[in-house]
Short mmCIF file of C-alpha atoms in Angstrom, two decimals:
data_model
loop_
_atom_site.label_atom_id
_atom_site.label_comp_id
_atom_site.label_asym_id
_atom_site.label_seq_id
_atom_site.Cartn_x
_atom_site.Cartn_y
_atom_site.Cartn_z
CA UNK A 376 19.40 102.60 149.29
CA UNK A 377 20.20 104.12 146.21
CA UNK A 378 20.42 101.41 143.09
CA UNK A 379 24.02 101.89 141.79
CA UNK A 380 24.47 103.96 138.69
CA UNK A 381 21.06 106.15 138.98
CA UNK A 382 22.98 108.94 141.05
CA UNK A 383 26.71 110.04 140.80
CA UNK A 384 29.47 107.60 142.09
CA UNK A 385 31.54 107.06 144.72
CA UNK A 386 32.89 108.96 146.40
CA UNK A 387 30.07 111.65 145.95
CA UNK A 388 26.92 109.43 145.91
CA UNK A 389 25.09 112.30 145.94
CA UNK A 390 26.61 114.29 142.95
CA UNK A 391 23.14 116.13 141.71
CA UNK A 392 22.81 115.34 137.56
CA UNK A 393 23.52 118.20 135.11
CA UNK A 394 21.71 118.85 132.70
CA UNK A 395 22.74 119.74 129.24
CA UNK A 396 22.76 123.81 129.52
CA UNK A 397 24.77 123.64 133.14
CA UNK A 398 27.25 121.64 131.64
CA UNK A 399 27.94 124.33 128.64
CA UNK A 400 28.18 127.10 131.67
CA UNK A 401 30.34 124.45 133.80
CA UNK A 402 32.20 123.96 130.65
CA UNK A 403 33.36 127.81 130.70
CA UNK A 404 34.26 127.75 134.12
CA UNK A 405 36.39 124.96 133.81
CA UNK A 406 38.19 126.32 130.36
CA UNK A 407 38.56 129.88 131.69
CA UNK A 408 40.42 128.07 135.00
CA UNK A 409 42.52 125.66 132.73
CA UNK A 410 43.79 128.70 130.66
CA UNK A 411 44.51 130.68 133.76
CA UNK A 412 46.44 127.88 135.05
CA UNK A 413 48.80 126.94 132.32
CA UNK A 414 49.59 131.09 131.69
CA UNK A 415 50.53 130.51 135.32
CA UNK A 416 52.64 127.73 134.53
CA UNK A 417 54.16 129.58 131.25
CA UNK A 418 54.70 132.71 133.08
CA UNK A 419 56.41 130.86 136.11
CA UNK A 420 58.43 128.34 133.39
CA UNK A 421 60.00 131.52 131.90
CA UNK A 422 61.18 133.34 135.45
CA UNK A 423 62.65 129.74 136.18
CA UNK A 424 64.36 129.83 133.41
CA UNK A 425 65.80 132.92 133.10
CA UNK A 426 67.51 132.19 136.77
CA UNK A 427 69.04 128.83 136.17
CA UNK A 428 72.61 129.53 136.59
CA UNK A 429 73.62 125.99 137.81
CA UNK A 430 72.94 122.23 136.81
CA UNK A 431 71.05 121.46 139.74
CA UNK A 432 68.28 124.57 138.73
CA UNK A 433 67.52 122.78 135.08
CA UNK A 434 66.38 119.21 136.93
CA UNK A 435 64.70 121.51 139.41
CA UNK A 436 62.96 122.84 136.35
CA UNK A 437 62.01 119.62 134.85
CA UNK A 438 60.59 118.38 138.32
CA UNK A 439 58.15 121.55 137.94
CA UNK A 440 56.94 120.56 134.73
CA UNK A 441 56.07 117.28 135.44
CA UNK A 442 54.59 117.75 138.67
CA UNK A 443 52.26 120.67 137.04
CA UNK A 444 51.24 118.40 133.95
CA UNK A 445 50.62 115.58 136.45
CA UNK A 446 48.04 117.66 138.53
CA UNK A 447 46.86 119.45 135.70
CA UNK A 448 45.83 115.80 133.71
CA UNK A 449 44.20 114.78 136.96
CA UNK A 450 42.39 117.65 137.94
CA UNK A 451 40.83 119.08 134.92
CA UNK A 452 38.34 116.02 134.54
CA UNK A 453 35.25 116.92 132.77
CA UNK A 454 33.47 113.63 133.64
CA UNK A 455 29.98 114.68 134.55
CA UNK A 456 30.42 112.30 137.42
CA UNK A 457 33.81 114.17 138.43
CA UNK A 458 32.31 118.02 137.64
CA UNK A 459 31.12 118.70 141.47
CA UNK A 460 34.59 117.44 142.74
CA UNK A 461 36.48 119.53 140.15
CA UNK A 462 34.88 122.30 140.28
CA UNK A 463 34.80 122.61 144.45
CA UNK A 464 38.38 121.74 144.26
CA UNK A 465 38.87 124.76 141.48
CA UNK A 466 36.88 127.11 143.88
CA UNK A 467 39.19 125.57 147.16
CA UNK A 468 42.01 126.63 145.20
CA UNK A 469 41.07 130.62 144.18
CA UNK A 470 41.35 129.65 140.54
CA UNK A 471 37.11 129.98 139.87
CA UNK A 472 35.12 132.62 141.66
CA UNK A 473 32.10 132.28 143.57
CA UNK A 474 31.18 134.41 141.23
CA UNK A 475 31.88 132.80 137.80
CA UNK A 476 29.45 129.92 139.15
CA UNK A 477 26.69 132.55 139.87
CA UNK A 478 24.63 131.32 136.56
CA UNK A 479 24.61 127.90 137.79
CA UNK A 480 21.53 126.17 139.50
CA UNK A 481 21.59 126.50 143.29
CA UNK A 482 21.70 123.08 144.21
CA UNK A 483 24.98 122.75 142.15
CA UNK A 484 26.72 126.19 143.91
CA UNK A 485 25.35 124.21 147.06
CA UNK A 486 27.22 121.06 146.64
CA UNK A 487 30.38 123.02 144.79
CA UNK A 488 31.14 124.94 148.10
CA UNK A 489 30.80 121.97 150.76
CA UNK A 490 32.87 120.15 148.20
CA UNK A 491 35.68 123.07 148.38
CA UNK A 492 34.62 123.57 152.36
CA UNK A 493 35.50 119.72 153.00
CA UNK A 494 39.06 119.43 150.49
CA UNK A 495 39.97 123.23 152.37
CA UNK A 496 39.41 121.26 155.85
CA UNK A 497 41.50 118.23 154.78
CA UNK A 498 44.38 120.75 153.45
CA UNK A 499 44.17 122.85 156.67
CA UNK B 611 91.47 82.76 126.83
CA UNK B 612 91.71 85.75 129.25
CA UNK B 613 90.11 85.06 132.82
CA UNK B 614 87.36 86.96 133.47
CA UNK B 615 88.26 90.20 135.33
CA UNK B 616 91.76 90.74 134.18
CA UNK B 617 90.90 92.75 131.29
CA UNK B 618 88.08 94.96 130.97
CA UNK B 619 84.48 93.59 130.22
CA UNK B 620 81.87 92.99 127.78
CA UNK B 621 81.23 94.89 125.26
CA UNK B 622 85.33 96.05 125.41
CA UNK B 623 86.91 93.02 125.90
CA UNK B 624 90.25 94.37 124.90
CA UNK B 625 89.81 97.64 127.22
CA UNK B 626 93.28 98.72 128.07
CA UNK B 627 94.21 99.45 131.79
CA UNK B 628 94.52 102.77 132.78
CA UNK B 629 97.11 104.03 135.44
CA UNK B 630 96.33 106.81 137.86
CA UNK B 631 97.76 109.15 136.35
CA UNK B 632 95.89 108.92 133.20
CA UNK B 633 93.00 108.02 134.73
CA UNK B 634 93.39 111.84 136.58
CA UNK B 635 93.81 113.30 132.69
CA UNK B 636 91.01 111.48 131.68
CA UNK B 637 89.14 113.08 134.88
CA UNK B 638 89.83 116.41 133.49
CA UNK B 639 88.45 115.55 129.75
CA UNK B 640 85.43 114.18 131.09
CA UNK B 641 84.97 117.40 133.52
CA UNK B 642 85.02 119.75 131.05
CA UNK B 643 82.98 117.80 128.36
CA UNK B 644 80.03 117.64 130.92
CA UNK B 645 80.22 121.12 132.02
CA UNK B 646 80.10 122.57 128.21
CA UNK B 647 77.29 119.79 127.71
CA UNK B 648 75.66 121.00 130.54
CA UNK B 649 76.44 125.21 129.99
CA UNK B 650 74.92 123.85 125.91
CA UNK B 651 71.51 122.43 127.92
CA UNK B 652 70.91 125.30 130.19
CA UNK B 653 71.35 128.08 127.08
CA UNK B 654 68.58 125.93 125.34
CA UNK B 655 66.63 125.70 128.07
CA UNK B 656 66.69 129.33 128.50
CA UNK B 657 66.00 129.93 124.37
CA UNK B 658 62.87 127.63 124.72
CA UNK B 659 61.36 128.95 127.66
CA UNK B 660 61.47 131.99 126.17
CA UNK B 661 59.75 130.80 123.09
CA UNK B 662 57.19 129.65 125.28
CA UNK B 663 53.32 130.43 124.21
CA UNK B 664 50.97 127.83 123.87
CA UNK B 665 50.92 125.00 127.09
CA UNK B 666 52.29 122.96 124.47
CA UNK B 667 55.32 124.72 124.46
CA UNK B 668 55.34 123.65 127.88
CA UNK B 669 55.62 120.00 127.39
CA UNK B 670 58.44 120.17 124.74
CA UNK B 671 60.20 121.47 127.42
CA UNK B 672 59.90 119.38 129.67
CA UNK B 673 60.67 116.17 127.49
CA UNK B 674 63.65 117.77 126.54
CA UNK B 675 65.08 118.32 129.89
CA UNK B 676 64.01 114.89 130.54
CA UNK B 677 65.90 113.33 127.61
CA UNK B 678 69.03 115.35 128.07
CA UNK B 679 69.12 114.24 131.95
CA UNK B 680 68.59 110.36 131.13
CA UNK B 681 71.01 111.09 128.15
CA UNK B 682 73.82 113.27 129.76
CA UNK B 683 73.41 110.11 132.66
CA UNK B 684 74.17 107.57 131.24
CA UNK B 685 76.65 108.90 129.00
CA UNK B 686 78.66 110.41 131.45
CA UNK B 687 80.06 107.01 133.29
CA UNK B 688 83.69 107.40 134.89
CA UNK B 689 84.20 103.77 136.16
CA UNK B 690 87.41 102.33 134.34
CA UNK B 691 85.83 99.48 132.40
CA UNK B 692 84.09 102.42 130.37
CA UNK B 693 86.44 105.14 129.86
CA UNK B 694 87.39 104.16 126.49
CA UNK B 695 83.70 103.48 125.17
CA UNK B 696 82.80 107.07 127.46
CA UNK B 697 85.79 108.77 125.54
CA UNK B 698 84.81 107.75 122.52
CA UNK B 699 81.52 108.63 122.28
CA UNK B 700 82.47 112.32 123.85
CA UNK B 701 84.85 111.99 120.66
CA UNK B 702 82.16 111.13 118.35
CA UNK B 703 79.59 113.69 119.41
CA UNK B 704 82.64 116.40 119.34
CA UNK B 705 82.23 117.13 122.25
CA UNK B 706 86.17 116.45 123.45
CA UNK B 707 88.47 117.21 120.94
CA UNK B 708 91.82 114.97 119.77
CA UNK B 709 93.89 117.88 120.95
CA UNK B 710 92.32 117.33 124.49
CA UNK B 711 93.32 113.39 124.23
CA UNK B 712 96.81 114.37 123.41
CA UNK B 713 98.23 114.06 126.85
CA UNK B 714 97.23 110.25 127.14
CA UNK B 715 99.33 107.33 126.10
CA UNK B 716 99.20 106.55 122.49
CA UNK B 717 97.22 103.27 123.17
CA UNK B 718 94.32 104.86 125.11
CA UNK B 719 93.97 107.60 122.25
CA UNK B 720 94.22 105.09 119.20
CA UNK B 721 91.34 102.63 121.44
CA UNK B 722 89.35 105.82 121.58
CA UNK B 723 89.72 106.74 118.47
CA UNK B 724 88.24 103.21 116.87
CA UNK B 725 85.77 103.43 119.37
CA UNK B 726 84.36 106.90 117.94
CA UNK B 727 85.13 105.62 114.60
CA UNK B 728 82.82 102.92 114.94
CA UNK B 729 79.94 104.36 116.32
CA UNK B 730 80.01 106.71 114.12
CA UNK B 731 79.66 104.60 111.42
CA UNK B 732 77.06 103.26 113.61
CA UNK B 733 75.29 106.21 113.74
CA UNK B 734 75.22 106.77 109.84
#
């Protein structure tokens, strides 16, 4: 049994530890998704916009916004703890590459893709 | 000492009664306040959006469209009891005019009238 606190935390008890350099190149993963994400957001905010014609499309609006700041807070976690989890659910959703996570160790790619494998099971 | 019920409520004790016929004027004031409140919000929303380019941008949007929902809400009440306080503020904010009121009795627009008076005096 692993003593509690030595390796990750639930629920990945077997989150491998970063060290130092893999968190800088994690670190520009994670930013270059982020800023992908909210020009998404931006880009989508201004076509809603421009075709609100009633009442009922400004609250429609406003639902969008907080819904994407809500998942946004909650998913871009830099926790070290939290990094394989974010990062496999980044890769589940197309917004990192397989490829931007090339320069990581293998062990990490490893346990990035069975993280996205297992969250693109549960959405399937 | 008035029973409770016959006449208006708390805060407007002395709310006057309103007939059906004024109360279908009134209708038609209130109407047209909200829709050029609500034709006001959705220009904004459009002028903001479009302003849109840091995420922050983003989030002033959305706590905008979040005020003016909760605001235009609870400002736009039609039950009876609150016509006159309703009426008054729409007065206040200029957003009905006095030549709108004209058609009501003189009672109604003189109990509208101290109501905008008063809060805004409130306001300043």
């Amino acid at each position: 049994m692993t003593p509690l606190g030595t390796q990750g935390t639930y629920p990945y008890p077997n989150e491998p530890t970063w060290s130092r350099s893999e968190k800088v190149l994690a670190r520009t993963v994670f930013d270059a998704a982020l800023k992908r994400e909210l020009q998404e957001v931006m880009q989508k905010t201004k076509q809603m916009a421009n075709q609100i014609n009633q009442p009922s499309d400004l609250w429609d609006l406003e639902r969008y916004l907080t819904e994407r700041r809500k998942d946004i807070d909650s998913k871009y976690d830099f926790r070290s703890s939290r990094l394989t989890k974010v990062l496999g659910k980044l890769l589940c959703e197309r917004r990192v590459s397989e490829d931007e996570l090339r320069a990581l160790r293998k062990d990490k790619v490893e346990a990035i893709r069975s993280c996205a494998k297992c969250l693109s099971e549960d959405a399937a």
